[in-house]
Coordinates of C-alpha atoms and ligand atoms in Angstrom, one line a residue:
M1 CA 86.1 117.7 98.4
C2 CA 88.0 120.8 97.5
G3 CA 91.8 121.1 97.2
I4 CA 94.1 123.4 99.0
V5 CA 97.7 124.4 98.1
G6 CA 99.9 126.8 99.9
Y7 CA 103.5 127.9 99.2
V8 CA 106.1 129.9 100.9
G9 CA 109.6 130.0 99.6
R10 CA 111.9 131.9 97.2
S11 CA 110.3 131.0 93.9
E12 CA 107.3 132.7 92.3
A13 CA 104.3 131.2 94.0
A14 CA 101.8 131.5 91.1
P15 CA 103.1 128.6 88.9
I16 CA 103.6 126.3 91.9
L17 CA 100.1 127.0 93.2
L18 CA 98.5 126.6 89.8
D19 CA 100.4 123.4 89.1
G20 CA 99.4 122.0 92.5
L21 CA 95.7 122.9 91.8
R22 CA 95.8 121.0 88.5
R23 CA 96.9 117.9 90.4
L24 CA 94.2 118.4 93.0
E25 CA 91.5 119.1 90.4
Y26 CA 90.1 115.6 91.0
R27 CA 89.0 116.9 94.4
G28 CA 86.6 119.5 93.0
Y29 CA 86.4 121.5 89.9
D30 CA 83.6 124.0 89.9
S31 CA 85.6 127.1 90.8
A32 CA 89.1 128.0 91.8
G33 CA 91.3 130.8 93.1
V34 CA 94.6 132.1 94.4
A35 CA 95.8 134.8 96.8
I36 CA 99.4 135.7 96.5
V37 CA 101.0 138.4 98.7
D38 CA 103.4 140.8 97.0
G39 CA 104.7 143.5 99.3
D40 CA 101.6 145.3 100.7
R41 CA 99.2 143.9 98.1
V42 CA 97.2 140.6 98.2
E43 CA 96.8 139.7 94.6
T44 CA 93.7 137.6 94.1
R45 CA 92.4 135.8 91.0
K46 CA 89.4 133.6 91.2
C47 CA 86.6 132.5 89.0
A48 CA 83.9 129.9 88.5
G49 CA 85.0 127.1 86.2
R50 CA 88.0 124.8 85.9
I51 CA 91.6 125.4 86.8
A52 CA 92.2 126.1 83.1
D53 CA 89.9 129.1 83.4
L54 CA 91.9 130.3 86.5
G55 CA 95.1 129.7 84.5
K56 CA 93.8 132.1 81.8
L57 CA 93.1 134.8 84.4
M58 CA 96.6 134.3 85.8
T59 CA 98.2 134.4 82.5
A60 CA 96.4 137.6 81.6
E61 CA 97.5 139.3 84.8
P62 CA 100.2 137.2 86.5
P63 CA 100.3 137.7 90.2
A64 CA 103.8 138.2 91.6
G65 CA 105.0 137.1 95.1
T66 CA 106.7 134.2 96.8
Y67 CA 104.0 133.1 99.1
G68 CA 100.3 132.4 98.8
I69 CA 97.4 130.1 99.0
S70 CA 95.1 128.5 96.5
H71 CA 91.9 126.4 96.2
T72 CA 89.9 124.3 93.9
R73 CA 86.3 124.0 95.0
W74 CA 83.5 121.5 95.1
A75 CA 80.5 123.6 96.2
T76 CA 78.8 122.9 99.5
H77 CA 77.6 126.3 100.7
G78 CA 76.7 128.6 97.9
K79 CA 76.6 128.1 94.1
P80 CA 79.8 127.8 92.1
T81 CA 80.2 131.5 91.2
D82 CA 83.1 133.9 91.0
Q83 CA 81.9 135.4 94.2
N84 CA 81.8 132.2 96.1
A85 CA 85.1 130.9 94.8
H86 CA 87.9 130.9 97.5
P87 CA 90.0 132.6 98.8
H88 CA 87.7 134.7 101.1
F89 CA 88.8 137.7 103.1
D90 CA 88.1 139.1 106.5
Q91 CA 86.6 142.5 107.2
S92 CA 90.0 144.2 106.9
G93 CA 90.6 142.8 103.5
K94 CA 94.1 141.8 104.7
L95 CA 93.5 138.2 105.7
A96 CA 92.8 135.6 102.9
L97 CA 91.6 132.1 103.7
V98 CA 90.9 128.9 101.7
H99 CA 88.9 126.1 103.3
N100 CA 88.0 122.5 102.7
G101 CA 85.1 121.2 104.8
V102 CA 81.9 122.5 106.3
I103 CA 81.4 125.0 109.1
E104 CA 78.2 123.7 110.5
N105 CA 77.4 126.6 112.8
Y106 CA 78.4 129.3 110.3
Q107 CA 74.9 130.8 110.3
A108 CA 75.0 131.4 114.1
L109 CA 78.6 132.7 113.8
R110 CA 77.7 135.0 111.0
E111 CA 74.7 136.5 112.9
D112 CA 76.9 137.0 116.0
L113 CA 79.5 138.8 113.9
Q114 CA 76.9 141.0 112.3
R115 CA 75.4 141.8 115.7
E116 CA 78.8 142.8 117.0
G117 CA 79.4 145.4 114.3
E118 CA 80.8 146.0 110.9
H119 CA 80.9 142.6 109.1
N120 CA 79.9 142.8 105.5
F121 CA 79.8 139.4 103.7
T122 CA 80.1 139.2 100.0
S123 CA 79.5 135.5 99.5
D124 CA 77.1 132.8 100.6
T125 CA 79.9 130.6 101.9
D126 CA 80.7 129.3 105.4
T127 CA 84.4 130.0 104.6
E128 CA 84.0 133.8 104.5
V129 CA 82.4 133.6 108.0
L130 CA 85.5 131.8 109.3
A131 CA 87.8 134.4 107.6
H132 CA 85.9 137.2 109.4
L133 CA 86.0 135.4 112.7
I134 CA 89.8 134.8 112.6
G135 CA 90.3 138.4 111.4
K136 CA 88.2 139.7 114.3
H137 CA 90.3 137.9 116.9
F138 CA 93.5 139.0 115.2
E139 CA 92.5 142.6 115.1
A140 CA 91.3 142.4 118.8
S141 CA 94.6 141.0 119.9
G142 CA 96.5 143.8 118.2
S143 CA 95.3 146.3 120.8
N144 CA 97.1 144.3 123.5
G145 CA 100.3 145.0 121.6
N146 CA 102.4 142.5 123.6
A147 CA 102.7 139.6 121.3
N148 CA 104.3 139.5 117.8
A149 CA 102.1 139.3 114.8
K150 CA 102.9 135.7 113.9
S151 CA 101.9 134.3 117.2
R152 CA 98.9 136.6 117.4
L153 CA 97.7 135.2 114.1
V154 CA 98.1 131.6 115.3
T155 CA 96.3 132.5 118.5
A156 CA 93.5 134.1 116.5
V157 CA 93.2 131.0 114.4
R158 CA 93.1 128.8 117.5
T159 CA 90.5 131.0 119.2
A160 CA 88.3 131.1 116.1
L161 CA 88.5 127.3 115.5
Q162 CA 87.5 126.7 119.1
Q163 CA 84.2 128.4 118.3
V164 CA 83.7 126.3 115.2
I165 CA 81.5 123.2 114.8
G166 CA 82.3 121.3 111.7
T167 CA 85.2 120.1 109.6
Y168 CA 88.1 122.1 108.1
G169 CA 91.4 122.0 106.3
I170 CA 92.4 125.6 106.0
A171 CA 95.3 127.8 104.9
L172 CA 95.5 131.5 105.3
V173 CA 97.8 134.4 104.8
H174 CA 97.8 138.0 106.1
K175 CA 99.1 140.9 104.1
D176 CA 101.0 142.4 107.1
I177 CA 102.8 139.2 108.0
P178 CA 105.3 138.4 105.3
D179 CA 106.3 134.9 104.3
F180 CA 103.9 133.3 106.7
I181 CA 101.1 130.8 106.2
V182 CA 98.9 129.3 108.9
G183 CA 97.2 125.9 108.3
A184 CA 94.9 123.8 110.4
R185 CA 92.9 120.7 110.1
R186 CA 90.0 118.9 111.6
G187 CA 88.3 116.2 109.5
S188 CA 89.7 117.4 106.2
P189 CA 93.2 116.3 105.2
L190 CA 96.1 118.7 105.2
V191 CA 99.7 117.8 104.6
L192 CA 102.9 119.9 105.1
G193 CA 105.5 119.5 102.4
V194 CA 109.0 120.1 103.8
G195 CA 111.4 121.6 101.2
K196 CA 114.7 123.4 101.1
E197 CA 114.1 127.0 101.8
E198 CA 110.5 126.5 100.9
N199 CA 107.6 124.7 102.5
F200 CA 104.1 123.7 101.2
L201 CA 100.7 123.0 102.4
A202 CA 98.3 120.8 100.5
S203 CA 95.2 118.6 100.8
D204 CA 97.1 115.7 99.2
V205 CA 100.8 115.0 98.6
S206 CA 100.2 114.7 94.9
A207 CA 100.0 118.5 94.7
I208 CA 103.6 118.9 96.0
V209 CA 105.4 115.6 95.2
A210 CA 107.1 117.3 92.2
Y211 CA 108.9 119.6 94.7
T212 CA 109.4 117.5 97.8
R213 CA 108.8 113.9 99.0
D214 CA 109.2 114.8 102.7
A215 CA 105.8 115.2 104.2
V216 CA 104.2 115.7 107.6
Y217 CA 100.6 114.4 107.6
L218 CA 98.9 116.7 110.0
N219 CA 96.5 115.3 112.6
D220 CA 93.1 116.6 113.5
F221 CA 93.3 119.7 115.7
D222 CA 96.8 120.5 114.5
I223 CA 97.6 124.1 113.7
V224 CA 100.8 124.7 111.7
A225 CA 102.7 128.0 111.3
V226 CA 104.7 127.7 108.1
E227 CA 107.6 129.9 107.1
R228 CA 110.3 129.6 104.4
E229 CA 112.8 127.8 106.5
K230 CA 110.8 126.4 109.4
F231 CA 107.5 125.4 110.7
E232 CA 105.8 124.9 114.0
I233 CA 103.0 122.6 114.9
S234 CA 100.8 123.1 117.9
S235 CA 97.4 121.8 118.9
L236 CA 94.1 123.5 119.1
A237 CA 94.4 123.3 122.8
G238 CA 97.7 125.2 122.6
E239 CA 100.1 122.4 123.3
G240 CA 103.1 121.5 121.1
G241 CA 102.2 119.1 118.4
H242 CA 103.9 115.8 117.7
Y243 CA 104.9 115.1 114.2
Q244 CA 106.9 112.8 112.0
V245 CA 108.4 113.6 108.6
S246 CA 107.5 110.7 106.2
K247 CA 108.8 109.9 102.7
V248 CA 106.0 110.0 100.1
E249 CA 105.8 106.5 98.6
F250 CA 105.3 107.6 95.0
T251 CA 107.0 110.0 92.6
D252 CA 105.8 112.7 90.3
E253 CA 106.1 110.3 87.4
D254 CA 103.5 108.0 89.0
I255 CA 100.9 110.7 88.9
K256 CA 101.3 111.6 85.2
K257 CA 98.9 110.4 82.5
G258 CA 101.8 109.3 80.3
D259 CA 100.5 108.4 76.8
Y260 CA 97.0 107.7 78.0
P261 CA 94.3 110.1 77.0
H262 CA 92.7 109.8 80.4
Y263 CA 93.6 108.8 83.9
M264 CA 90.7 106.4 84.0
L265 CA 92.1 104.4 81.0
K266 CA 95.6 104.4 82.5
E267 CA 94.2 103.1 85.8
I268 CA 92.2 100.4 84.1
Y269 CA 95.3 99.3 82.3
E270 CA 97.3 99.4 85.6
Q271 CA 95.2 96.6 87.1
P272 CA 97.5 93.6 86.4
G273 CA 100.1 95.4 88.4
S274 CA 97.9 96.8 91.1
V275 CA 96.2 93.5 91.8
R276 CA 99.6 91.9 91.9
D277 CA 100.7 94.6 94.4
A278 CA 97.7 94.0 96.6
M279 CA 98.9 90.4 97.0
R280 CA 102.6 90.9 97.1
G281 CA 104.3 89.2 100.0
R282 CA 100.9 88.3 101.4
L283 CA 100.5 84.8 100.2
S284 CA 102.2 81.9 101.9
A285 CA 102.4 78.8 99.6
E286 CA 104.0 76.9 102.5
E287 CA 101.1 77.5 104.9
C288 CA 98.5 77.8 102.2
T289 CA 97.2 81.0 103.7
A290 CA 97.4 84.8 103.6
K291 CA 99.7 86.8 105.8
L292 CA 98.2 90.1 106.8
G293 CA 100.5 91.5 109.5
G294 CA 99.0 94.9 109.2
L295 CA 95.9 93.6 111.0
E296 CA 97.9 93.7 114.2
M297 CA 96.0 90.8 115.6
T298 CA 97.2 87.6 117.2
T299 CA 96.1 84.2 115.9
A300 CA 94.0 83.8 119.0
E301 CA 92.3 87.1 118.3
L302 CA 91.7 86.3 114.7
R303 CA 90.4 82.9 115.7
A304 CA 87.9 84.5 118.2
V305 CA 86.3 86.7 115.5
D306 CA 82.7 85.4 115.0
R307 CA 81.3 88.1 112.7
I308 CA 82.6 90.7 110.3
V309 CA 81.1 94.0 109.3
L310 CA 82.3 95.7 106.1
T311 CA 81.5 99.3 105.5
G312 CA 82.3 101.8 102.7
C313 CA 80.7 104.1 100.2
G314 CA 80.3 103.9 96.4
T315 CA 82.7 101.6 94.7
A316 CA 84.3 100.6 98.0
L317 CA 80.9 99.5 99.2
H318 CA 80.5 97.4 96.1
A319 CA 83.9 95.8 96.8
G320 CA 82.6 95.1 100.3
R321 CA 79.4 93.5 98.9
I322 CA 81.6 91.1 97.0
G323 CA 83.6 90.6 100.2
E324 CA 80.5 89.5 101.9
Y325 CA 80.1 86.6 99.4
I326 CA 83.9 85.8 99.4
I327 CA 84.4 85.7 103.2
E328 CA 81.2 83.8 103.8
Q329 CA 82.2 81.2 101.2
L330 CA 85.9 80.9 102.2
A331 CA 85.7 81.4 105.9
G332 CA 82.1 80.5 106.8
L333 CA 81.9 83.6 108.9
P334 CA 78.8 85.7 109.0
V335 CA 79.5 89.0 107.2
E336 CA 77.4 92.1 106.9
I337 CA 77.9 95.0 104.6
E338 CA 76.7 98.5 105.5
F339 CA 76.7 101.8 103.8
S340 CA 79.0 103.9 106.0
S341 CA 76.5 106.8 106.0
E342 CA 73.9 104.5 107.5
F343 CA 76.2 102.6 109.8
R344 CA 77.5 105.7 111.5
H345 CA 74.0 106.9 112.5
R346 CA 72.5 103.6 113.2
N347 CA 72.7 101.5 116.3
T348 CA 73.8 98.3 114.7
P349 CA 73.7 95.5 117.3
M350 CA 77.2 94.0 117.4
T351 CA 78.5 91.1 119.4
G352 CA 81.7 91.1 121.4
D353 CA 83.8 89.5 118.7
T354 CA 82.7 91.5 115.7
L355 CA 85.5 92.8 113.5
V356 CA 84.8 95.9 111.4
F357 CA 86.6 96.8 108.2
A358 CA 86.3 100.3 106.8
I359 CA 87.0 100.2 103.1
S360 CA 88.2 103.5 101.4
Q361 CA 90.5 104.2 98.6
S362 CA 91.2 107.7 99.7
G363 CA 91.0 107.0 103.4
E364 CA 89.4 110.4 103.8
T365 CA 85.7 109.7 103.0
A366 CA 83.7 111.5 105.7
D367 CA 81.0 108.9 106.0
T368 CA 83.5 106.0 106.2
L369 CA 85.6 107.9 108.7
G370 CA 82.4 108.5 110.7
A371 CA 81.6 104.8 110.6
L372 CA 85.1 103.9 111.8
R373 CA 84.9 106.4 114.6
E374 CA 81.5 105.2 115.7
S375 CA 82.6 101.6 115.6
R376 CA 85.7 102.3 117.7
R377 CA 83.7 104.5 120.1
K378 CA 81.6 101.4 120.8
G379 CA 84.8 99.4 121.5
Y380 CA 85.0 97.3 118.3
R381 CA 88.3 96.5 116.7
T382 CA 88.1 98.5 113.5
L383 CA 90.5 98.0 110.6
G384 CA 91.1 100.0 107.5
I385 CA 91.4 98.9 103.9
C386 CA 92.9 102.0 102.3
N387 CA 95.0 103.0 99.4
N388 CA 96.3 106.3 100.6
V389 CA 99.1 105.7 103.1
A390 CA 98.8 108.0 106.2
S391 CA 95.2 108.9 105.3
T392 CA 93.0 109.6 108.3
I393 CA 91.2 106.3 108.1
A394 CA 94.5 104.4 107.9
R395 CA 95.8 106.3 110.9
E396 CA 92.7 106.1 113.1
S397 CA 92.1 102.4 112.6
D398 CA 93.4 99.7 114.8
G399 CA 95.3 98.2 111.9
G400 CA 94.5 97.2 108.4
V401 CA 95.6 96.3 104.9
Y402 CA 97.0 98.8 102.5
M403 CA 95.9 98.3 98.8
H404 CA 99.3 99.5 97.4
A405 CA 97.4 100.4 94.1
G406 CA 99.4 103.6 93.5
P407 CA 97.7 107.0 93.1
E408 CA 94.2 106.8 91.6
I409 CA 93.4 110.1 90.0
G410 CA 90.4 109.4 87.8
V411 CA 87.2 110.3 89.7
A412 CA 85.6 107.0 88.6
A413 CA 87.3 104.4 90.8
T414 CA 88.7 101.4 88.8
K415 CA 91.9 99.9 90.1
S416 CA 91.0 100.5 93.7
F417 CA 88.0 98.3 93.2
T418 CA 89.9 95.3 91.9
S419 CA 92.5 95.8 94.7
Q420 CA 89.8 95.9 97.3
V421 CA 88.2 92.7 96.0
T422 CA 91.6 91.0 95.9
I423 CA 92.1 92.0 99.6
M424 CA 88.6 90.5 100.4
S425 CA 89.9 87.2 99.1
L426 CA 93.0 87.5 101.2
I427 CA 90.9 88.1 104.3
G428 CA 88.6 85.2 103.3
L429 CA 91.6 82.9 102.9
L430 CA 93.2 83.9 106.2
F431 CA 90.0 83.4 108.2
G432 CA 89.1 80.3 106.2
R433 CA 92.4 78.6 106.9
M434 CA 91.8 79.2 110.6
R435 CA 88.5 77.4 110.3
H436 CA 87.4 74.8 107.8
L437 CA 89.6 75.3 104.7
S438 CA 92.1 72.5 104.2
T439 CA 95.7 73.0 102.9
S440 CA 94.7 71.9 99.4
E441 CA 91.7 74.2 99.4
G442 CA 94.0 77.0 100.6
S443 CA 96.4 76.2 97.8
E444 CA 93.7 76.4 95.2
V445 CA 92.7 79.8 96.5
I446 CA 96.3 80.9 96.2
D447 CA 96.6 79.5 92.7
A448 CA 93.4 81.4 91.6
L449 CA 94.7 84.6 93.0
E450 CA 98.1 84.2 91.5
A451 CA 96.6 83.6 88.1
L452 CA 94.7 86.9 88.2
P453 CA 97.3 89.4 86.9
A454 CA 97.8 87.4 83.7
Q455 CA 94.1 86.9 83.3
I456 CA 93.5 90.7 83.7
E457 CA 96.1 91.2 80.9
E458 CA 94.0 88.8 78.7
T459 CA 90.8 90.6 79.6
L460 CA 92.2 94.0 78.7
K461 CA 92.8 92.7 75.2
L462 CA 89.0 92.8 74.8
T463 CA 89.1 96.6 74.7
D464 CA 88.5 97.0 70.9
H465 CA 85.5 94.6 71.1
V466 CA 84.1 96.5 74.0
K467 CA 84.7 99.8 72.2
E468 CA 82.5 98.6 69.3
I469 CA 79.7 97.7 71.7
A470 CA 80.1 101.0 73.4
K471 CA 79.7 102.9 70.1
K472 CA 76.5 100.9 69.4
Y473 CA 74.8 101.8 72.7
A474 CA 76.4 105.2 73.7
R475 CA 73.1 107.0 73.0
S476 CA 70.8 104.7 74.9
P477 CA 68.4 106.4 77.3
G478 CA 69.3 103.9 80.0
V479 CA 71.2 100.7 80.7
L480 CA 70.3 97.9 83.1
F481 CA 72.9 95.7 84.7
F482 CA 72.2 92.2 86.1
G483 CA 74.2 89.6 87.9
R484 CA 73.9 86.9 90.5
Q485 CA 75.9 86.0 93.6
F486 CA 79.5 87.3 93.4
N487 CA 78.5 89.2 90.2
Y488 CA 75.5 91.0 91.6
P489 CA 77.7 93.7 93.1
V490 CA 79.6 93.8 89.8
A491 CA 76.3 94.8 88.2
L492 CA 76.0 97.6 90.8
E493 CA 79.6 98.7 90.0
G494 CA 79.0 98.6 86.3
A495 CA 75.9 100.8 86.6
L496 CA 77.8 103.2 88.9
K497 CA 80.6 103.6 86.4
L498 CA 78.2 104.2 83.6
K499 CA 76.2 106.8 85.5
E500 CA 79.2 108.6 86.8
I501 CA 80.9 109.3 83.5
T502 CA 78.2 109.1 80.8
Y503 CA 75.2 110.5 82.8
I504 CA 73.1 107.8 81.3
F505 CA 70.5 106.4 83.7
A506 CA 71.7 103.0 84.9
E507 CA 70.7 100.5 87.6
G508 CA 72.2 97.3 88.8
H509 CA 70.1 94.4 90.2
P510 CA 70.3 90.8 91.1
S511 CA 69.2 89.0 87.8
A512 CA 66.3 87.3 89.5
E513 CA 64.8 90.7 90.6
L514 CA 64.0 91.4 86.9
K515 CA 60.6 89.8 87.1
H516 CA 59.7 91.6 90.3
G517 CA 59.3 95.0 88.6
I518 CA 62.4 96.0 86.6
I519 CA 61.2 94.1 83.6
A520 CA 58.7 96.9 83.0
L521 CA 61.7 99.0 81.9
V522 CA 62.8 96.5 79.3
R523 CA 62.4 97.8 75.7
P524 CA 64.4 97.8 72.5
E525 CA 66.2 101.1 73.3
V526 CA 67.4 100.0 76.8
P527 CA 70.3 97.5 76.7
C528 CA 70.6 94.9 79.5
V529 CA 74.1 93.9 80.6
F530 CA 74.2 90.5 82.1
I531 CA 77.3 89.4 84.0
A532 CA 76.9 85.7 83.6
P533 CA 80.1 83.7 83.8
D534 CA 80.4 80.0 83.7
D535 CA 79.3 79.3 87.3
A536 CA 76.7 77.5 89.2
V537 CA 74.0 80.1 88.4
F538 CA 74.7 80.5 84.7
S539 CA 71.5 78.7 83.7
K540 CA 69.5 80.9 86.0
N541 CA 71.0 84.0 84.4
L542 CA 70.2 82.4 81.0
N543 CA 66.5 82.2 82.0
N544 CA 66.5 85.9 82.9
M545 CA 68.1 86.7 79.5
E546 CA 65.4 84.8 77.7
Q547 CA 62.8 86.9 79.6
V548 CA 64.5 90.1 78.3
K549 CA 64.9 88.7 74.8
A550 CA 61.1 87.9 74.7
R551 CA 60.5 91.6 75.3
K552 CA 62.9 92.7 72.6
G553 CA 65.5 94.1 75.0
P554 CA 69.1 94.1 73.6
I555 CA 71.4 91.9 75.7
I556 CA 75.1 92.4 76.3
A557 CA 76.5 89.4 78.1
V558 CA 79.8 89.2 80.0
T559 CA 80.6 85.5 80.2
S560 CA 83.5 83.0 80.5
G561 CA 84.6 79.6 79.4
G562 CA 82.4 77.6 77.2
C563 CA 79.2 79.5 78.1
A564 CA 79.6 81.9 75.1
K565 CA 78.3 79.2 72.8
R566 CA 75.1 78.8 74.9
L567 CA 74.5 82.6 74.5
E568 CA 74.3 82.4 70.7
G569 CA 70.9 83.5 69.5
I570 CA 70.1 85.1 72.9
A571 CA 72.7 87.8 73.6
D572 CA 73.3 90.5 71.0
D573 CA 76.9 91.0 72.1
V574 CA 79.0 88.6 74.0
I575 CA 82.2 89.5 75.9
T576 CA 84.2 86.5 77.1
V577 CA 86.6 86.8 79.9
P578 CA 89.0 84.1 81.1
S579 CA 87.6 81.2 83.2
A580 CA 88.2 81.6 86.9
P581 CA 86.7 80.4 90.3
D582 CA 83.6 82.3 91.3
F583 CA 85.3 84.2 94.2
V584 CA 87.9 85.9 91.9
M585 CA 85.6 86.3 88.9
P586 CA 84.5 89.8 89.8
V587 CA 88.1 91.0 89.4
L588 CA 87.8 90.0 85.7
S589 CA 84.1 90.5 85.0
V590 CA 84.2 94.1 86.1
I591 CA 86.9 95.1 83.6
P592 CA 84.7 95.0 80.5
L593 CA 82.2 97.1 82.4
Q594 CA 84.9 99.7 83.2
L595 CA 85.9 99.7 79.6
L596 CA 82.2 99.9 78.4
A597 CA 81.6 103.0 80.6
Y598 CA 84.9 104.6 79.5
H599 CA 84.3 104.1 75.8
M600 CA 80.7 105.2 75.9
A601 CA 81.8 108.4 77.7
V602 CA 84.5 109.0 75.1
E603 CA 82.0 108.4 72.3
L604 CA 79.8 111.0 73.8
G605 CA 82.7 113.4 74.1
L606 CA 82.5 113.8 77.8
D607 CA 85.1 114.7 80.4
V608 CA 85.9 111.2 81.6
D609 CA 88.3 112.1 84.4
K610 CA 86.2 115.0 85.8
P611 CA 82.5 114.1 85.5
R612 CA 80.0 116.7 86.4
N613 CA 79.0 117.3 90.0
L614 CA 81.5 114.8 91.3
A615 CA 84.8 114.9 93.2
K616 CA 87.2 112.1 93.9
S617 CA 87.3 112.3 97.6
V618 CA 84.1 113.1 99.5
T619 CA 85.2 114.6 102.8
V620 CA 81.8 116.1 103.6
E621 CA 78.7 114.4 104.8
Ligands
M6R1 O1 87.8 107.0 98.7 P1 86.7 106.1 98.9 O2 87.0 104.7 98.4 O3 86.2 106.1 100.3 O4 85.5 106.7 98.0 C1 84.2 106.1 98.1 C2 83.3 106.7 97.0 O5 83.2 108.0 97.2 C3 83.9 106.4 95.7 O6 84.1 105.0 95.5 C4 83.0 106.9 94.6 O7 81.8 106.2 94.6 C5 83.7 106.8 93.2 N1 83.5 108.0 92.5 C6 83.2 105.6 92.4 O8 83.7 105.6 91.1

């Protein structure tokens, strides 16, 4: 949550900061601000609202200067108001700070500062307390007079952060220290972009990839002093930091919308490629298995695994729920799926040979990171399934599988879901082939997986049909989603997509649960979406549809193969996806639901890529 961009160089900072914020807007979009230093003035513009609103302020009165910091906010402490928007200042008014994260002990720190003397706070935020605390230490060190201002400021940041409980990615400037930015991170991502006679700080490389593809992904407890031509990384403890300059995998082109009206639609259409990339080089036709070298486990270690725990949040959790079915079916291993937020605070009994997978597109989700850390603390091998290379989860896990889905900007996750489900099949195949799957069964799994990209292309051709259905139901007061087995989590995902971007009340359930209470909600105004492909439970789904029909509930059915015929006279609308084995069907059956949510949101005139109250990456608890 929240996005930070900092710049120090020879160009005007304002357009670079504003451009970076636009690219980070997916991280939060309730208020935004910049602080740019020009000689002896800190020019600040900030307001509640979108980056476009900040842009208007900056156009009206363009701030000059070649270094500065900026922020797009997702409110945690304090409402989204002009006053609470970042940057925040210290008591002297010379130090400006932007922050992503939560300072948990900010109340106590604030009271201490107030007790100590003149500290007047103008916002409700935890960030302002941190600005005052750093400012206090900086001012106090000035009286010693024996260290230069830059190292004094770094020391003040270090001293203040040692008093802080919580998470932070911060960037700050001080009016009296020209061409100098200090950044630090703990629990919230921060990356240093290394340019030529210019350097950058950002929450995510997408903000700076247009200027440089050389990046240093800072570690927790790193403090970085950034100047135009150099930077220095040290640790919170005061030691020299170790770092590596990496090449960013994608280019500026990859994060553009191109001809698509929304990122979400672009990302839905990227799925043939992203699913292919999730499998690329990972299927061995010769050995009829999957090759997942990133797991960093020997055959003997893989063979010894007797239980798998999958954990994630939101869409990643839903992919994990499908993984539970897939891995149990292909590998015969017991699998459990846990909300990361529950797992991290719960004492789940785990056997010695339990393997834990933390699933996260961003690799920065606080709850999933917490679950990963708790699992590793207990001594379990914990692997990451992430999209963002060098994300915290990817770096802190014992190994893992990258999704290679390319940047996902739309707040509603789409292509990451199908990549995650594909990876679940790879894991199922790998473990299955070490257990009871024969070579011919392994080959069949590979054939099914390899057929997917072309089948996704076919499924995408349904978009006009889905759009018509979307128009019909866009003003429904609620929508219910049902599915069985592999497609039950698809029902959850369909409901989540709809809720997120249309704000229509939606729920997903196993179809059979209908009669245990949910049927009370069925009425002519509430459409029921059944994900009922041609599989072993189709007839059971059909029974449930009859129950809805008998109560005059409209039915939208997502089906496959010859089953469309059997739905005549029962379903009001039928969407037929290509036939596929049950364990890969979710990759296909979810696509009409992504399109349905998308077209309903467009029909309602809503901001598809930036739904209200949400942010792409949830780095707070
Ligand atoms: O980056 P992650 O995969 O860890 O994110 C997990 C959830 O926050 C995320 O899937 C969220 O539910 C999406 N907005 C769903 O569309």
